XYZ file of C-alpha atoms in Angstrom:
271
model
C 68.025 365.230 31.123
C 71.142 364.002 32.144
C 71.042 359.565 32.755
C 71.580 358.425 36.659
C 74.883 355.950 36.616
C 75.764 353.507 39.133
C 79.912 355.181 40.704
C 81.221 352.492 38.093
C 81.966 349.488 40.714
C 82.554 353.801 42.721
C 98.012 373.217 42.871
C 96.127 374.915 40.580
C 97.550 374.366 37.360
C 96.422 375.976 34.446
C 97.371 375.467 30.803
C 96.424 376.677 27.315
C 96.056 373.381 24.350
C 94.747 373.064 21.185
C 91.372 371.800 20.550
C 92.010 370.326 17.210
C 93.979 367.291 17.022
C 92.487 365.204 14.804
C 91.809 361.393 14.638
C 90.610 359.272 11.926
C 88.191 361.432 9.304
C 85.233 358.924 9.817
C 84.743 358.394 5.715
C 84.270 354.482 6.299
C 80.944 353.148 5.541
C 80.035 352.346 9.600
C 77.853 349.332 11.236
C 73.940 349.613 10.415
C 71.251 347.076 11.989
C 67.718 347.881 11.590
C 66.200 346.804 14.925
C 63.589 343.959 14.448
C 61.855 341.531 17.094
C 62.432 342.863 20.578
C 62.046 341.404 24.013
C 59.388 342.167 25.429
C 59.679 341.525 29.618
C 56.902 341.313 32.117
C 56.796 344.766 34.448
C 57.200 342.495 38.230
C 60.529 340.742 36.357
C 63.939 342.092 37.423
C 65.745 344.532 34.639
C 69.519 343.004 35.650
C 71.574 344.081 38.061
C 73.898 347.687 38.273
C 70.449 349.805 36.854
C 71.129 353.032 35.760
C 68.175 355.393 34.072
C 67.704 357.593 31.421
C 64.453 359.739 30.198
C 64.296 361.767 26.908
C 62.509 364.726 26.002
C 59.413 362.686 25.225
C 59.175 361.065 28.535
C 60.454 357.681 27.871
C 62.593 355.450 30.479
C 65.318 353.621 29.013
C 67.150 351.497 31.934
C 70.407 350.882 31.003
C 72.546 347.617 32.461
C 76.009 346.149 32.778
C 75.374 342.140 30.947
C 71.432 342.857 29.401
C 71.361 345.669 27.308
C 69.606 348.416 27.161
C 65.126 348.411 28.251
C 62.429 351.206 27.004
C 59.399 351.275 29.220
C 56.717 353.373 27.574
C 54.616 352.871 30.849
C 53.272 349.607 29.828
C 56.035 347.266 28.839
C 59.858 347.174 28.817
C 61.447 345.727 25.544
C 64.791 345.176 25.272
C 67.543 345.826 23.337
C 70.595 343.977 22.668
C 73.781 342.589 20.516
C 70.750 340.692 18.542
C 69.091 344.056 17.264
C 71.924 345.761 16.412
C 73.775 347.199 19.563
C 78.035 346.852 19.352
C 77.846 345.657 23.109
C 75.411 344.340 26.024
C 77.202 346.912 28.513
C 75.217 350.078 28.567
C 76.980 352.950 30.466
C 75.021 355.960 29.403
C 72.894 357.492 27.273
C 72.167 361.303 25.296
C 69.658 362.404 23.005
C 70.775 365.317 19.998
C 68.896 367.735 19.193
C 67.116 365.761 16.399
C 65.694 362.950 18.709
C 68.559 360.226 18.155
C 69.391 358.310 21.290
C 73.155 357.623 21.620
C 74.422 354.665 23.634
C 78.256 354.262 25.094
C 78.844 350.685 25.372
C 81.601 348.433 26.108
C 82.442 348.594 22.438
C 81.553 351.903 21.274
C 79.084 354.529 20.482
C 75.757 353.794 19.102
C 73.207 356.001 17.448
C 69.644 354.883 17.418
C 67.311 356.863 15.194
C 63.929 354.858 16.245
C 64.449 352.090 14.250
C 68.434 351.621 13.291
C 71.513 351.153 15.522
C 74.542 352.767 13.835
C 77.160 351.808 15.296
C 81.124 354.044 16.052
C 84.456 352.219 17.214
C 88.181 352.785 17.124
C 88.403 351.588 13.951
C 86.064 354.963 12.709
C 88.373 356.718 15.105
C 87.026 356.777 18.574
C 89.724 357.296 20.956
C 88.709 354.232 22.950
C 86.022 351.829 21.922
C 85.941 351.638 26.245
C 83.157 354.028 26.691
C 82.782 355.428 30.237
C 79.614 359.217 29.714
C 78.592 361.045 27.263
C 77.507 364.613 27.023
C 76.177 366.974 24.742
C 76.832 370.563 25.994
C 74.666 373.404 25.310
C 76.650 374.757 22.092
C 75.974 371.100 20.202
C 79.572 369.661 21.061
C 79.408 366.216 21.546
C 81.795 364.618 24.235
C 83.075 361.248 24.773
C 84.267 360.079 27.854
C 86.439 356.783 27.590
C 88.786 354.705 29.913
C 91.592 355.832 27.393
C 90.591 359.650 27.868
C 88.312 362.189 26.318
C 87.234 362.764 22.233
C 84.670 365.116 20.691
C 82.350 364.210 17.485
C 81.184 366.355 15.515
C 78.537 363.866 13.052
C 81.789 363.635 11.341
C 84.859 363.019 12.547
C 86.496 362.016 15.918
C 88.880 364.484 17.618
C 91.400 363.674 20.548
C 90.997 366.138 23.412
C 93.923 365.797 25.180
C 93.911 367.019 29.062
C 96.584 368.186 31.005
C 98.108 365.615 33.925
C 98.940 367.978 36.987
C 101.369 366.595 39.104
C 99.741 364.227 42.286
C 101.296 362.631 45.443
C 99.367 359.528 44.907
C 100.707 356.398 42.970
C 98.632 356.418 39.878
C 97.134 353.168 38.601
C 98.107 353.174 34.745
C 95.219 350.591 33.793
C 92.855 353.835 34.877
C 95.320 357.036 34.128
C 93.363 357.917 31.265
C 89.964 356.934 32.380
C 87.056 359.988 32.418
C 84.681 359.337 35.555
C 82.701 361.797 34.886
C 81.875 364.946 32.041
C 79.114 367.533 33.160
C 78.918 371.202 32.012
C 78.250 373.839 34.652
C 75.570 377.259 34.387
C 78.920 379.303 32.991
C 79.261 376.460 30.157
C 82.347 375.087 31.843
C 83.237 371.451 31.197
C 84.143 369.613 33.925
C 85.930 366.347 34.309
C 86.044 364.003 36.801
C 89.529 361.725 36.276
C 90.819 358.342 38.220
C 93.930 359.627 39.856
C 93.734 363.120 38.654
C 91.591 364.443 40.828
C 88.989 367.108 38.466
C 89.415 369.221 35.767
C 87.624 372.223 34.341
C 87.615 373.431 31.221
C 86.440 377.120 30.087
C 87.133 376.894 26.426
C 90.445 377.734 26.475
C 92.570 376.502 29.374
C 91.826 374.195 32.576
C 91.938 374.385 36.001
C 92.589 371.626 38.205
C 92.003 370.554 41.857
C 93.654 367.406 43.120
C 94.574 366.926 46.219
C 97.125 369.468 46.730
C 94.048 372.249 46.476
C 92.171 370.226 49.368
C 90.161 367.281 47.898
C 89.915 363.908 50.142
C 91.210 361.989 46.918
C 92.440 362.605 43.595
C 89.721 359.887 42.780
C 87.065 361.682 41.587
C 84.057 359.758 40.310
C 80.982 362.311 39.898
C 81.052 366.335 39.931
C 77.252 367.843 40.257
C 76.010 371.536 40.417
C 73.689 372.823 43.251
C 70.996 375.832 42.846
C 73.381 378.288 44.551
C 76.431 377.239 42.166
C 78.184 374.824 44.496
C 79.580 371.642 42.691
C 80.085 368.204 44.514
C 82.521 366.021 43.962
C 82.231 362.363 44.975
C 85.847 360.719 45.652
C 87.391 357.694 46.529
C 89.978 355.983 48.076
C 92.795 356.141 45.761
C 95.318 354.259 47.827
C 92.562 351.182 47.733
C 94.753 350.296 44.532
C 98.054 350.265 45.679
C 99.276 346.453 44.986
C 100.562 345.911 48.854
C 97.360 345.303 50.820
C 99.279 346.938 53.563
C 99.203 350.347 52.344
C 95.521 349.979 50.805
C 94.170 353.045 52.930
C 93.727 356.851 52.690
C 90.911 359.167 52.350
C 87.760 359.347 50.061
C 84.337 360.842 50.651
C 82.392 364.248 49.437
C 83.906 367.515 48.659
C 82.255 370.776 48.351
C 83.413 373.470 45.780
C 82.253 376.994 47.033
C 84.459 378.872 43.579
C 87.102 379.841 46.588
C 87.341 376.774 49.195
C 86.975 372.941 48.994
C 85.122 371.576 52.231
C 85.240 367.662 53.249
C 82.557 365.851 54.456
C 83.823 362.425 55.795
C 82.274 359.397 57.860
């Protein structure tokens, strides 16, 4: 089950890449901590602010926050987890489960496994392509996919590879503190891989070249910050206004809102 995020603060083009350009092989011993003495918080007391929420296959919460950690509520309790039991970073951003019940956390500084009762812990130095972790996702054929603020890597248990994505060409001024940052990853019901970009407007992926929609093909912004699938194959895209960071206050306007992606048309929905 996919985790619930808070919108983070919230033509077509189609080229053929490589999947395999390599990072770092991940041969260095990496960061263990076996977790030990948790806190344990009363149910009526706040979790932190910015909440987003998680549930794995067995039915537990896990609330995930910006400044507090990370808090498993097994319908009783919540106990918290933090930088003191083993966690690279207090910034929580989501969360997956593999197939063989480990929990993996992107945080502000990297990727964390958590087997039950270790954090292992994954940065640049192992040869993630951004210790600046924005999703996560597990697709349905076992890839692992890492959404960062300095773009988009796979891991395979292994070893970190770059996946590179295509720039198509945009009218907007792009912000290069958030050119490379991934909004969003989701897989569709074709096993697509879509990804929502901060300037780029979305990108989908079939396995062996991408398709883009920006702008140009009839989206409010090139913003994108979330990309969902309906029941009848429809995928929403939730935008924003892009101009909002141009640096003269004066020109700080444009359009954002919701999009609708019918496989042929793009429909807006504004206020």
């Amino acid at each position: 089950m996919k985790s619930i995020q808070s919108i983070l603060n919230n033509s077509i083009v189609v080229f053929i890449i490589l999947l395999t350009t390599s990072c770092n092989s991940q041969e260095k011993k990496v960061e263990t901590t076996e977790v030990a003495n948790q806190i344990v918080q009363k149910n009526d007391a706040q979790i932190g602010e910015y909440v987003g929420v998680y549930e794995e296959s067995n039915g537990t919460l896990w609330f995930l926050t910006l400044a507090k950690g990370v808090a498993k509520y097994d319908g009783n309790k919540l106990v918290y987890f933090t930088m003191d039991d083993g966690l690279p970073s207090n910034r929580i951003v989501d969360i997956v489960e593999d197939k063989k019940g480990n929990l993996w956390f992107g945080t502000g500084v990297g990727i964390a496994k958590y087997d039950g009762k270790t954090f292992t812990n994954f940065s640049e130095k192992d040869g993630l392509c951004s210790d600046m972790i924005s999703n996560l996702l597990i697709d349905s054929k076992g890839v692992f996919w890492i959404g960062t603020w300095g773009g988009v890597c796979t891991f395979d248990g292994t070893q970190f590879k770059n996946f590179p994505i295509p720039y198509p060409k945009v009218a907007t001024q792009i912000n290069p503190d958030t050119k490379d940052w991934i909004t969003s990853i989701m897989e569709d019901s074709n096993g697509n891989i879509w990804f929502g970009r901060d300037g780029y407007g979305a990108s989908k992926f079939d396995g062996r070249s991408f398709v883009h929609y920006t702008t140009k093909e009839g989206l409010n912004s090139s913003n994108v910050q979330s990309i969902v699938e309906d029941k009848e194959g429809n995928f929403w895209m939730g935008t924003r206004v892009a101009e909002r960071d141009n640096p003269d206050p004066d020109k700080r306007f444009g359009k954002g809102g919701l999009n609708k992606l019918d496989g042929k048309r793009l429909f807006i929905f504004q206020k």
